[in-house]
Structures are given as structure tokens and as C-alpha cells.
mmCIF file with all atom_site columns, C-alpha atoms and ligand atoms in Angstrom:
data_model
loop_
_atom_site.group_PDB
_atom_site.id
_atom_site.type_symbol
_atom_site.label_atom_id
_atom_site.label_alt_id
_atom_site.label_comp_id
_atom_site.label_asym_id
_atom_site.label_entity_id
_atom_site.label_seq_id
_atom_site.pdbx_PDB_ins_code
_atom_site.Cartn_x
_atom_site.Cartn_y
_atom_site.Cartn_z
_atom_site.occupancy
_atom_site.B_iso_or_equiv
_atom_site.pdbx_formal_charge
_atom_site.auth_seq_id
_atom_site.auth_comp_id
_atom_site.auth_asym_id
_atom_site.auth_atom_id
_atom_site.pdbx_PDB_model_num
ATOM   1   C  CA  . MET V 1 1   ? -79.277 8.518  3.500   1.00 43.00 ? 1   MET V CA  1
ATOM   2   C  CA  . PRO V 1 2   ? -77.803 10.718 6.135   1.00 45.00 ? 2   PRO V CA  1
ATOM   3   C  CA  . ASN V 1 3   ? -80.056 11.466 8.975   1.00 47.00 ? 3   ASN V CA  1
ATOM   4   C  CA  . SER V 1 4   ? -80.421 15.480 8.507   1.00 47.00 ? 4   SER V CA  1
ATOM   5   C  CA  . ARG V 1 5   ? -81.656 16.241 11.853  1.00 47.00 ? 5   ARG V CA  1
ATOM   6   C  CA  . ALA V 1 6   ? -79.249 13.991 13.509  1.00 47.00 ? 6   ALA V CA  1
ATOM   7   C  CA  . THR V 1 7   ? -76.069 15.419 11.721  1.00 47.00 ? 7   THR V CA  1
ATOM   8   C  CA  . ALA V 1 8   ? -78.144 19.143 12.934  1.00 47.00 ? 8   ALA V CA  1
ATOM   9   C  CA  . ARG V 1 9   ? -77.866 17.520 16.618  1.00 51.00 ? 9   ARG V CA  1
ATOM   10  C  CA  . ALA V 1 10  ? -74.761 16.201 16.207  1.00 51.00 ? 10  ALA V CA  1
ATOM   11  C  CA  . THR V 1 11  ? -72.710 19.187 15.920  1.00 54.00 ? 11  THR V CA  1
ATOM   12  C  CA  . PRO V 1 12  ? -73.348 21.724 19.300  1.00 54.00 ? 12  PRO V CA  1
ATOM   13  C  CA  . LEU V 1 13  ? -72.025 18.070 21.120  1.00 54.00 ? 13  LEU V CA  1
ATOM   14  C  CA  . LEU V 1 14  ? -68.450 18.121 19.000  1.00 56.00 ? 14  LEU V CA  1
ATOM   15  C  CA  . ILE V 1 15  ? -68.849 22.018 20.005  1.00 57.00 ? 15  ILE V CA  1
ATOM   16  C  CA  . ALA V 1 16  ? -68.845 21.119 24.024  1.00 60.00 ? 16  ALA V CA  1
ATOM   17  C  CA  . GLU V 1 17  ? -66.971 18.038 24.223  1.00 69.00 ? 17  GLU V CA  1
ATOM   18  C  CA  . HIS V 1 18  ? -63.809 20.272 22.435  1.00 76.00 ? 18  HIS V CA  1
ATOM   19  C  CA  . ALA V 1 19  ? -61.244 20.099 25.102  1.00 78.00 ? 19  ALA V CA  1
ATOM   20  C  CA  . PRO V 1 20  ? -61.248 23.766 26.810  1.00 81.00 ? 20  PRO V CA  1
ATOM   21  C  CA  . LEU V 1 21  ? -58.136 26.029 26.732  1.00 80.00 ? 21  LEU V CA  1
ATOM   22  C  CA  . THR V 1 22  ? -56.429 25.969 30.203  1.00 81.00 ? 22  THR V CA  1
ATOM   23  C  CA  . LEU V 1 23  ? -52.870 26.752 30.531  1.00 76.00 ? 23  LEU V CA  1
ATOM   24  C  CA  . ASN V 1 24  ? -50.554 23.657 32.292  1.00 80.00 ? 24  ASN V CA  1
ATOM   25  C  CA  . GLU V 1 25  ? -49.939 24.850 36.386  1.00 81.00 ? 25  GLU V CA  1
ATOM   26  C  CA  . ALA V 1 26  ? -47.260 23.165 37.026  1.00 81.00 ? 26  ALA V CA  1
ATOM   27  C  CA  . ALA V 1 27  ? -44.938 24.228 33.870  1.00 77.00 ? 27  ALA V CA  1
ATOM   28  C  CA  . ILE V 1 28  ? -46.050 27.912 35.527  1.00 77.00 ? 28  ILE V CA  1
ATOM   29  C  CA  . ASP V 1 29  ? -45.423 26.766 38.452  1.00 80.00 ? 29  ASP V CA  1
ATOM   30  C  CA  . ALA V 1 30  ? -41.870 25.683 36.406  1.00 76.00 ? 30  ALA V CA  1
ATOM   31  C  CA  . ALA V 1 31  ? -40.957 28.498 35.597  1.00 71.00 ? 31  ALA V CA  1
ATOM   32  C  CA  . ARG V 1 32  ? -41.310 30.037 38.967  1.00 77.00 ? 32  ARG V CA  1
ATOM   33  C  CA  . ALA V 1 33  ? -38.480 27.405 40.350  1.00 77.00 ? 33  ALA V CA  1
ATOM   34  C  CA  . SER V 1 34  ? -34.720 27.427 37.854  1.00 74.00 ? 34  SER V CA  1
ATOM   35  C  CA  . LEU V 1 35  ? -34.099 31.308 37.159  1.00 75.00 ? 35  LEU V CA  1
ATOM   36  C  CA  . HIS V 1 36  ? -31.123 29.905 36.139  1.00 74.00 ? 36  HIS V CA  1
ATOM   37  C  CA  . ASP V 1 37  ? -32.408 29.260 33.233  1.00 76.00 ? 37  ASP V CA  1
ATOM   38  C  CA  . GLY V 1 38  ? -32.807 33.400 32.235  1.00 75.00 ? 38  GLY V CA  1
ATOM   39  C  CA  . ALA V 1 39  ? -35.583 33.590 29.973  1.00 71.00 ? 39  ALA V CA  1
ATOM   40  C  CA  . VAL V 1 40  ? -36.001 29.727 29.244  1.00 74.00 ? 40  VAL V CA  1
ATOM   41  C  CA  . THR V 1 41  ? -38.925 27.682 30.836  1.00 72.00 ? 41  THR V CA  1
ATOM   42  C  CA  . PRO V 1 42  ? -40.341 24.545 30.850  1.00 70.00 ? 42  PRO V CA  1
ATOM   43  C  CA  . ASN V 1 43  ? -42.445 25.082 27.451  1.00 69.00 ? 43  ASN V CA  1
ATOM   44  C  CA  . VAL V 1 44  ? -39.101 25.231 24.991  1.00 71.00 ? 44  VAL V CA  1
ATOM   45  C  CA  . GLY V 1 45  ? -37.113 22.905 27.639  1.00 76.00 ? 45  GLY V CA  1
ATOM   46  C  CA  . PRO V 1 46  ? -37.353 19.387 26.188  1.00 79.00 ? 46  PRO V CA  1
ATOM   47  C  CA  . TRP V 1 47  ? -36.541 20.722 22.703  1.00 86.00 ? 47  TRP V CA  1
ATOM   48  C  CA  . ARG V 1 48  ? -33.925 23.519 23.221  1.00 91.00 ? 48  ARG V CA  1
ATOM   49  C  CA  . HIS V 1 49  ? -31.364 21.325 22.213  1.00 92.00 ? 49  HIS V CA  1
ATOM   50  C  CA  . ASP V 1 50  ? -32.398 20.280 18.963  1.00 94.00 ? 50  ASP V CA  1
ATOM   51  C  CA  . ILE V 1 51  ? -33.750 23.786 17.943  1.00 96.00 ? 51  ILE V CA  1
ATOM   52  C  CA  . VAL V 1 52  ? -29.808 24.940 19.447  1.00 96.00 ? 52  VAL V CA  1
ATOM   53  C  CA  . ARG V 1 53  ? -28.293 22.321 16.975  1.00 96.00 ? 53  ARG V CA  1
ATOM   54  C  CA  . LEU V 1 54  ? -30.577 23.849 14.126  1.00 96.00 ? 54  LEU V CA  1
ATOM   55  C  CA  . LEU V 1 55  ? -29.946 27.612 14.610  1.00 97.00 ? 55  LEU V CA  1
ATOM   56  C  CA  . ASN V 1 56  ? -25.826 26.846 15.021  1.00 97.00 ? 56  ASN V CA  1
ATOM   57  C  CA  . ASP V 1 57  ? -26.289 25.334 11.195  1.00 96.00 ? 57  ASP V CA  1
ATOM   58  C  CA  . ALA V 1 58  ? -27.852 28.217 10.102  1.00 97.00 ? 58  ALA V CA  1
ATOM   59  C  CA  . LEU V 1 59  ? -25.867 30.211 11.673  1.00 98.00 ? 59  LEU V CA  1
ATOM   60  C  CA  . ALA V 1 60  ? -22.755 28.587 9.704   1.00 97.00 ? 60  ALA V CA  1
ATOM   61  C  CA  . THR V 1 61  ? -24.777 29.085 7.168   1.00 97.00 ? 61  THR V CA  1
ATOM   62  C  CA  . GLU V 1 62  ? -25.295 33.135 6.990   1.00 98.00 ? 62  GLU V CA  1
ATOM   63  C  CA  . LEU V 1 63  ? -21.792 33.113 8.325   1.00 98.00 ? 63  LEU V CA  1
ATOM   64  C  CA  . VAL V 1 64  ? -20.803 31.476 4.230   1.00 98.00 ? 64  VAL V CA  1
ATOM   65  C  CA  . CYS V 1 65  ? -22.979 33.846 2.833   1.00 98.00 ? 65  CYS V CA  1
ATOM   66  C  CA  . MET V 1 66  ? -21.279 36.333 4.691   1.00 98.00 ? 66  MET V CA  1
ATOM   67  C  CA  . LEU V 1 67  ? -18.027 34.914 3.559   1.00 98.00 ? 67  LEU V CA  1
ATOM   68  C  CA  . ARG V 1 68  ? -19.264 34.216 -0.357  1.00 98.00 ? 68  ARG V CA  1
ATOM   69  C  CA  . TYR V 1 69  ? -21.233 37.450 -0.512  1.00 98.00 ? 69  TYR V CA  1
ATOM   70  C  CA  . LYS V 1 70  ? -18.491 39.967 0.654   1.00 97.00 ? 70  LYS V CA  1
ATOM   71  C  CA  . ARG V 1 71  ? -15.759 37.731 -1.592  1.00 97.00 ? 71  ARG V CA  1
ATOM   72  C  CA  . HIS V 1 72  ? -17.921 39.049 -4.854  1.00 96.00 ? 72  HIS V CA  1
ATOM   73  C  CA  . HIS V 1 73  ? -17.805 42.745 -3.608  1.00 95.00 ? 73  HIS V CA  1
ATOM   74  C  CA  . PHE V 1 74  ? -14.550 42.835 -3.962  1.00 93.00 ? 74  PHE V CA  1
ATOM   75  C  CA  . THR V 1 75  ? -13.404 40.594 -7.111  1.00 93.00 ? 75  THR V CA  1
ATOM   76  C  CA  . ALA V 1 76  ? -16.298 42.338 -8.965  1.00 91.00 ? 76  ALA V CA  1
ATOM   77  C  CA  . ALA V 1 77  ? -15.720 45.772 -8.262  1.00 73.00 ? 77  ALA V CA  1
ATOM   78  C  CA  . GLY V 1 78  ? -13.554 45.372 -10.959 1.00 68.00 ? 78  GLY V CA  1
ATOM   79  C  CA  . LEU V 1 79  ? -16.613 44.030 -13.739 1.00 67.00 ? 79  LEU V CA  1
ATOM   80  C  CA  . ALA V 1 80  ? -18.403 45.850 -15.553 1.00 69.00 ? 80  ALA V CA  1
ATOM   81  C  CA  . SER V 1 81  ? -21.595 46.389 -12.884 1.00 79.00 ? 81  SER V CA  1
ATOM   82  C  CA  . PRO V 1 82  ? -19.681 48.031 -9.697  1.00 85.00 ? 82  PRO V CA  1
ATOM   83  C  CA  . LYS V 1 83  ? -23.875 48.336 -9.160  1.00 91.00 ? 83  LYS V CA  1
ATOM   84  C  CA  . ILE V 1 84  ? -23.830 45.391 -7.862  1.00 94.00 ? 84  ILE V CA  1
ATOM   85  C  CA  . ALA V 1 85  ? -20.962 44.317 -6.514  1.00 94.00 ? 85  ALA V CA  1
ATOM   86  C  CA  . GLU V 1 86  ? -22.556 47.142 -4.367  1.00 95.00 ? 86  GLU V CA  1
ATOM   87  C  CA  . GLU V 1 87  ? -24.973 45.150 -3.806  1.00 96.00 ? 87  GLU V CA  1
ATOM   88  C  CA  . PHE V 1 88  ? -23.542 42.103 -2.822  1.00 97.00 ? 88  PHE V CA  1
ATOM   89  C  CA  . LEU V 1 89  ? -22.112 44.508 0.144   1.00 97.00 ? 89  LEU V CA  1
ATOM   90  C  CA  . VAL V 1 90  ? -25.294 45.317 1.372   1.00 98.00 ? 90  VAL V CA  1
ATOM   91  C  CA  . HIS V 1 91  ? -26.533 41.165 1.511   1.00 98.00 ? 91  HIS V CA  1
ATOM   92  C  CA  . ALA V 1 92  ? -23.019 40.496 2.800   1.00 98.00 ? 92  ALA V CA  1
ATOM   93  C  CA  . ASN V 1 93  ? -23.761 42.837 5.956   1.00 98.00 ? 93  ASN V CA  1
ATOM   94  C  CA  . GLU V 1 94  ? -27.543 41.581 6.297   1.00 98.00 ? 94  GLU V CA  1
ATOM   95  C  CA  . GLU V 1 95  ? -25.531 38.125 6.650   1.00 98.00 ? 95  GLU V CA  1
ATOM   96  C  CA  . ALA V 1 96  ? -23.776 38.979 9.523   1.00 98.00 ? 96  ALA V CA  1
ATOM   97  C  CA  . GLY V 1 97  ? -26.862 40.932 10.875  1.00 98.00 ? 97  GLY V CA  1
ATOM   98  C  CA  . HIS V 1 98  ? -28.890 37.861 11.067  1.00 98.00 ? 98  HIS V CA  1
ATOM   99  C  CA  . ALA V 1 99  ? -26.044 35.724 12.046  1.00 98.00 ? 99  ALA V CA  1
ATOM   100 C  CA  . ASP V 1 100 ? -25.971 38.424 14.913  1.00 98.00 ? 100 ASP V CA  1
ATOM   101 C  CA  . ARG V 1 101 ? -29.341 37.106 15.616  1.00 98.00 ? 101 ARG V CA  1
ATOM   102 C  CA  . ILE V 1 102 ? -29.467 34.070 15.712  1.00 98.00 ? 102 ILE V CA  1
ATOM   103 C  CA  . ALA V 1 103 ? -25.988 33.587 17.577  1.00 98.00 ? 103 ALA V CA  1
ATOM   104 C  CA  . ALA V 1 104 ? -27.513 36.133 20.725  1.00 98.00 ? 104 ALA V CA  1
ATOM   105 C  CA  . ARG V 1 105 ? -30.949 33.529 20.185  1.00 97.00 ? 105 ARG V CA  1
ATOM   106 C  CA  . ILE V 1 106 ? -28.489 30.515 20.888  1.00 97.00 ? 106 ILE V CA  1
ATOM   107 C  CA  . VAL V 1 107 ? -27.589 32.422 23.896  1.00 96.00 ? 107 VAL V CA  1
ATOM   108 C  CA  . GLN V 1 108 ? -30.654 33.594 25.237  1.00 93.00 ? 108 GLN V CA  1
ATOM   109 C  CA  . LEU V 1 109 ? -31.283 28.956 24.844  1.00 93.00 ? 109 LEU V CA  1
ATOM   110 C  CA  . GLY V 1 110 ? -28.537 28.941 27.162  1.00 92.00 ? 110 GLY V CA  1
ATOM   111 C  CA  . GLY V 1 111 ? -26.478 27.439 23.985  1.00 95.00 ? 111 GLY V CA  1
ATOM   112 C  CA  . GLU V 1 112 ? -23.154 27.832 22.177  1.00 97.00 ? 112 GLU V CA  1
ATOM   113 C  CA  . PRO V 1 113 ? -22.909 29.266 19.419  1.00 98.00 ? 113 PRO V CA  1
ATOM   114 C  CA  . ASP V 1 114 ? -20.626 27.961 16.771  1.00 98.00 ? 114 ASP V CA  1
ATOM   115 C  CA  . PHE V 1 115 ? -18.180 30.472 15.227  1.00 98.00 ? 115 PHE V CA  1
ATOM   116 C  CA  . SER V 1 116 ? -15.909 27.465 13.965  1.00 97.00 ? 116 SER V CA  1
ATOM   117 C  CA  . PRO V 1 117 ? -13.773 28.318 11.240  1.00 96.00 ? 117 PRO V CA  1
ATOM   118 C  CA  . ASP V 1 118 ? -12.343 24.252 10.506  1.00 96.00 ? 118 ASP V CA  1
ATOM   119 C  CA  . SER V 1 119 ? -16.371 23.646 10.378  1.00 96.00 ? 119 SER V CA  1
ATOM   120 C  CA  . LEU V 1 120 ? -18.293 26.093 8.722   1.00 96.00 ? 120 LEU V CA  1
ATOM   121 C  CA  . THR V 1 121 ? -18.635 25.301 5.305   1.00 95.00 ? 121 THR V CA  1
ATOM   122 C  CA  . THR V 1 122 ? -19.214 21.453 6.758   1.00 95.00 ? 122 THR V CA  1
ATOM   123 C  CA  . ARG V 1 123 ? -22.006 23.090 8.713   1.00 96.00 ? 123 ARG V CA  1
ATOM   124 C  CA  . SER V 1 124 ? -23.611 24.953 6.095   1.00 96.00 ? 124 SER V CA  1
ATOM   125 C  CA  . HIS V 1 125 ? -26.308 24.106 4.133   1.00 95.00 ? 125 HIS V CA  1
ATOM   126 C  CA  . ALA V 1 126 ? -25.518 26.603 1.705   1.00 95.00 ? 126 ALA V CA  1
ATOM   127 C  CA  . GLU V 1 127 ? -21.818 26.933 -0.381  1.00 95.00 ? 127 GLU V CA  1
ATOM   128 C  CA  . TYR V 1 128 ? -19.452 29.217 -0.664  1.00 97.00 ? 128 TYR V CA  1
ATOM   129 C  CA  . ASP V 1 129 ? -18.191 29.639 -3.990  1.00 97.00 ? 129 ASP V CA  1
ATOM   130 C  CA  . GLU V 1 130 ? -14.823 31.418 -5.445  1.00 96.00 ? 130 GLU V CA  1
ATOM   131 C  CA  . SER V 1 131 ? -16.395 32.664 -9.696  1.00 94.00 ? 131 SER V CA  1
ATOM   132 C  CA  . SER V 1 132 ? -14.662 35.776 -11.554 1.00 91.00 ? 132 SER V CA  1
ATOM   133 C  CA  . ASP V 1 133 ? -17.539 35.986 -13.660 1.00 92.00 ? 133 ASP V CA  1
ATOM   134 C  CA  . LEU V 1 134 ? -20.392 38.034 -12.290 1.00 93.00 ? 134 LEU V CA  1
ATOM   135 C  CA  . LYS V 1 135 ? -23.223 36.108 -13.636 1.00 93.00 ? 135 LYS V CA  1
ATOM   136 C  CA  . ALA V 1 136 ? -21.235 32.613 -12.037 1.00 95.00 ? 136 ALA V CA  1
ATOM   137 C  CA  . MET V 1 137 ? -21.326 35.131 -8.773  1.00 96.00 ? 137 MET V CA  1
ATOM   138 C  CA  . ILE V 1 138 ? -24.696 35.936 -9.081  1.00 96.00 ? 138 ILE V CA  1
ATOM   139 C  CA  . ARG V 1 139 ? -26.236 32.363 -10.316 1.00 95.00 ? 139 ARG V CA  1
ATOM   140 C  CA  . SER V 1 140 ? -24.380 31.194 -7.161  1.00 97.00 ? 140 SER V CA  1
ATOM   141 C  CA  . ASN V 1 141 ? -25.752 33.203 -4.799  1.00 97.00 ? 141 ASN V CA  1
ATOM   142 C  CA  . LEU V 1 142 ? -29.110 32.615 -6.429  1.00 96.00 ? 142 LEU V CA  1
ATOM   143 C  CA  . VAL V 1 143 ? -28.690 29.068 -5.270  1.00 96.00 ? 143 VAL V CA  1
ATOM   144 C  CA  . ALA V 1 144 ? -27.560 30.093 -1.304  1.00 96.00 ? 144 ALA V CA  1
ATOM   145 C  CA  . GLU V 1 145 ? -30.379 31.740 -1.205  1.00 96.00 ? 145 GLU V CA  1
ATOM   146 C  CA  . ARG V 1 146 ? -33.387 29.360 -1.856  1.00 96.00 ? 146 ARG V CA  1
ATOM   147 C  CA  . VAL V 1 147 ? -31.243 26.653 -0.091  1.00 95.00 ? 147 VAL V CA  1
ATOM   148 C  CA  . ALA V 1 148 ? -31.593 29.069 2.372   1.00 95.00 ? 148 ALA V CA  1
ATOM   149 C  CA  . ILE V 1 149 ? -34.908 29.984 2.074   1.00 96.00 ? 149 ILE V CA  1
ATOM   150 C  CA  . GLU V 1 150 ? -36.015 25.959 2.304   1.00 95.00 ? 150 GLU V CA  1
ATOM   151 C  CA  . ALA V 1 151 ? -34.231 25.748 5.478   1.00 95.00 ? 151 ALA V CA  1
ATOM   152 C  CA  . TYR V 1 152 ? -35.794 28.132 7.192   1.00 95.00 ? 152 TYR V CA  1
ATOM   153 C  CA  . SER V 1 153 ? -38.965 27.452 5.700   1.00 94.00 ? 153 SER V CA  1
ATOM   154 C  CA  . GLN V 1 154 ? -38.880 23.277 7.303   1.00 95.00 ? 154 GLN V CA  1
ATOM   155 C  CA  . MET V 1 155 ? -36.866 25.141 10.649  1.00 94.00 ? 155 MET V CA  1
ATOM   156 C  CA  . VAL V 1 156 ? -40.760 27.267 10.359  1.00 95.00 ? 156 VAL V CA  1
ATOM   157 C  CA  . ALA V 1 157 ? -42.630 24.420 10.533  1.00 94.00 ? 157 ALA V CA  1
ATOM   158 C  CA  . LEU V 1 158 ? -40.357 22.054 12.193  1.00 93.00 ? 158 LEU V CA  1
ATOM   159 C  CA  . ILE V 1 159 ? -40.270 24.701 15.975  1.00 94.00 ? 159 ILE V CA  1
ATOM   160 C  CA  . GLY V 1 160 ? -44.202 25.656 15.105  1.00 93.00 ? 160 GLY V CA  1
ATOM   161 C  CA  . ASP V 1 161 ? -45.405 26.467 18.475  1.00 90.00 ? 161 ASP V CA  1
ATOM   162 C  CA  . LYS V 1 162 ? -42.673 24.451 20.236  1.00 91.00 ? 162 LYS V CA  1
ATOM   163 C  CA  . ASP V 1 163 ? -40.577 27.846 20.746  1.00 92.00 ? 163 ASP V CA  1
ATOM   164 C  CA  . SER V 1 164 ? -41.985 30.738 19.625  1.00 93.00 ? 164 SER V CA  1
ATOM   165 C  CA  . THR V 1 165 ? -39.214 33.993 19.840  1.00 94.00 ? 165 THR V CA  1
ATOM   166 C  CA  . THR V 1 166 ? -37.599 31.169 17.430  1.00 96.00 ? 166 THR V CA  1
ATOM   167 C  CA  . ARG V 1 167 ? -39.743 30.693 14.787  1.00 97.00 ? 167 ARG V CA  1
ATOM   168 C  CA  . ARG V 1 168 ? -40.527 34.339 14.072  1.00 97.00 ? 168 ARG V CA  1
ATOM   169 C  CA  . LEU V 1 169 ? -36.947 35.400 14.088  1.00 98.00 ? 169 LEU V CA  1
ATOM   170 C  CA  . VAL V 1 170 ? -36.709 31.978 11.759  1.00 97.00 ? 170 VAL V CA  1
ATOM   171 C  CA  . GLU V 1 171 ? -39.426 33.732 9.858   1.00 98.00 ? 171 GLU V CA  1
ATOM   172 C  CA  . ASP V 1 172 ? -37.692 37.077 9.446   1.00 98.00 ? 172 ASP V CA  1
ATOM   173 C  CA  . ILE V 1 173 ? -34.885 36.105 8.552   1.00 98.00 ? 173 ILE V CA  1
ATOM   174 C  CA  . LEU V 1 174 ? -36.354 34.317 6.119   1.00 97.00 ? 174 LEU V CA  1
ATOM   175 C  CA  . ALA V 1 175 ? -38.206 37.547 4.799   1.00 98.00 ? 175 ALA V CA  1
ATOM   176 C  CA  . ASP V 1 176 ? -35.230 38.970 3.671   1.00 98.00 ? 176 ASP V CA  1
ATOM   177 C  CA  . GLU V 1 177 ? -32.919 35.725 1.958   1.00 97.00 ? 177 GLU V CA  1
ATOM   178 C  CA  . GLN V 1 178 ? -36.457 35.632 0.024   1.00 97.00 ? 178 GLN V CA  1
ATOM   179 C  CA  . VAL V 1 179 ? -36.346 39.692 -1.440  1.00 98.00 ? 179 VAL V CA  1
ATOM   180 C  CA  . HIS V 1 180 ? -32.310 39.019 -1.254  1.00 97.00 ? 180 HIS V CA  1
ATOM   181 C  CA  . ALA V 1 181 ? -33.518 35.505 -4.274  1.00 97.00 ? 181 ALA V CA  1
ATOM   182 C  CA  . GLU V 1 182 ? -35.795 38.195 -5.658  1.00 97.00 ? 182 GLU V CA  1
ATOM   183 C  CA  . GLU V 1 183 ? -32.947 40.447 -6.384  1.00 96.00 ? 183 GLU V CA  1
ATOM   184 C  CA  . LEU V 1 184 ? -30.583 38.135 -7.700  1.00 96.00 ? 184 LEU V CA  1
ATOM   185 C  CA  . LYS V 1 185 ? -33.021 36.842 -9.804  1.00 95.00 ? 185 LYS V CA  1
ATOM   186 C  CA  . ASP V 1 186 ? -34.086 40.144 -12.069 1.00 93.00 ? 186 ASP V CA  1
ATOM   187 C  CA  . TRP V 1 187 ? -30.050 40.613 -11.462 1.00 91.00 ? 187 TRP V CA  1
ATOM   188 C  CA  . LEU V 1 188 ? -30.061 37.555 -13.441 1.00 89.00 ? 188 LEU V CA  1
ATOM   189 C  CA  . ALA V 1 189 ? -32.222 38.867 -15.809 1.00 88.00 ? 189 ALA V CA  1
ATOM   190 C  CA  . ASP V 1 190 ? -30.560 41.838 -17.128 1.00 79.00 ? 190 ASP V CA  1
HETATM 191 FE FE1 . FE2 M 2 .   ? -29.231 35.187 5.817   1.00 72.01 ? 1   FE2 M FE1 1
HETATM 192 FE FE1 . FE2 M 2 .   ? -29.461 36.653 2.005   1.00 72.01 ? 2   FE2 M FE1 1
#
């Protein structure tokens, strides 16, 4: 049976041994140099290449989603639900906005945003779709949003505290995709 007095004595000791929260002075000194890196400081440095790669895959995903929603907007316009066709355009514009924010962050990190149309669909997590039926369009958009939500959730976990600016951007976009998915789920049920 554990000695309760010993346990009570051990607790403050554990707290006292906890590593103090101190800044990395060497990294702060390094931040004074390398001015050509702009906003990229040593904290992000080791992960920059990986984060740019993840962001470029996300950029491809956003561009494919924007194209799919545009296609659906124009082809659904003649179908029974002009309201949903209009909503597809709203989503298309929001995906384009996401793509712009991701591209801007890639440049901030010293990378190059990849807008190459040749490899868009192979790099994108989500798929393009040419359905002609409104329900099939909604379903394919919901699948794409769910794929994006999963990919962005994994990115948030991977990036963690390695690059808080990128993580916040991804969290912001993730919240928008969750709203998109909820809307699509409702339209599918109508
Ligand atoms: Fe998006
Ligand atoms: Fe979306």
C-alpha cells in the first residue's frame, strides 16, 4: 500500500524539477542574421521544406475544388435548383480565396507556389467531377470536402507548434471546409 505522506512530499518535488520555460537565446541571435529569410526565423527553418510541400498539395486541392465547383455552378444552372447552383459559385470563390492565402504563405516561407495545371489533379487530395445530375454533384462535393477536412486536420496535427502562423491559417481554412460540408449534407437531405 503506498505511503500517503511520501506521495504528498513527492508532488512539490516534481513541480520543482519541471524544466523552466526559457527562450532559445542562440535561435534569437540567429534571427538577427539571415535577413534574406524575411519572416522565416530559425524556429520554422528545419520544417520549412516539409511545410511548403504540404501547403503546395493543399494549394492543388483548393484549385481542383474551385474548378469542380465552377463546373457544377455553370452546368447546374439549368437544373431544378438555381439556388444550389448559386451556392456552388459561393463555394468556388471561397476555395479560390483559400488557394490565394495558401500561395501567399508559401511565398512568405521562401517557397514557390505550384500552379502548374498539368499536375493539379495528381497532386490534389480531392477529385475533379463532371457529374450532370444535381444530387451526384452535391455528393461528389461532400466527398471532396470531407477529404479536405481530413487532410487539413492531419496538417494541423503535423505542424503543431513548428509554425504557428501556418497552423492558424490551416485551422481557419479547415473551419470553412467544415461549414461547406455541413451545407452540402443539408442539401443532399433536401
Ligand atoms: Fe477550401
Ligand atoms: Fe470547401
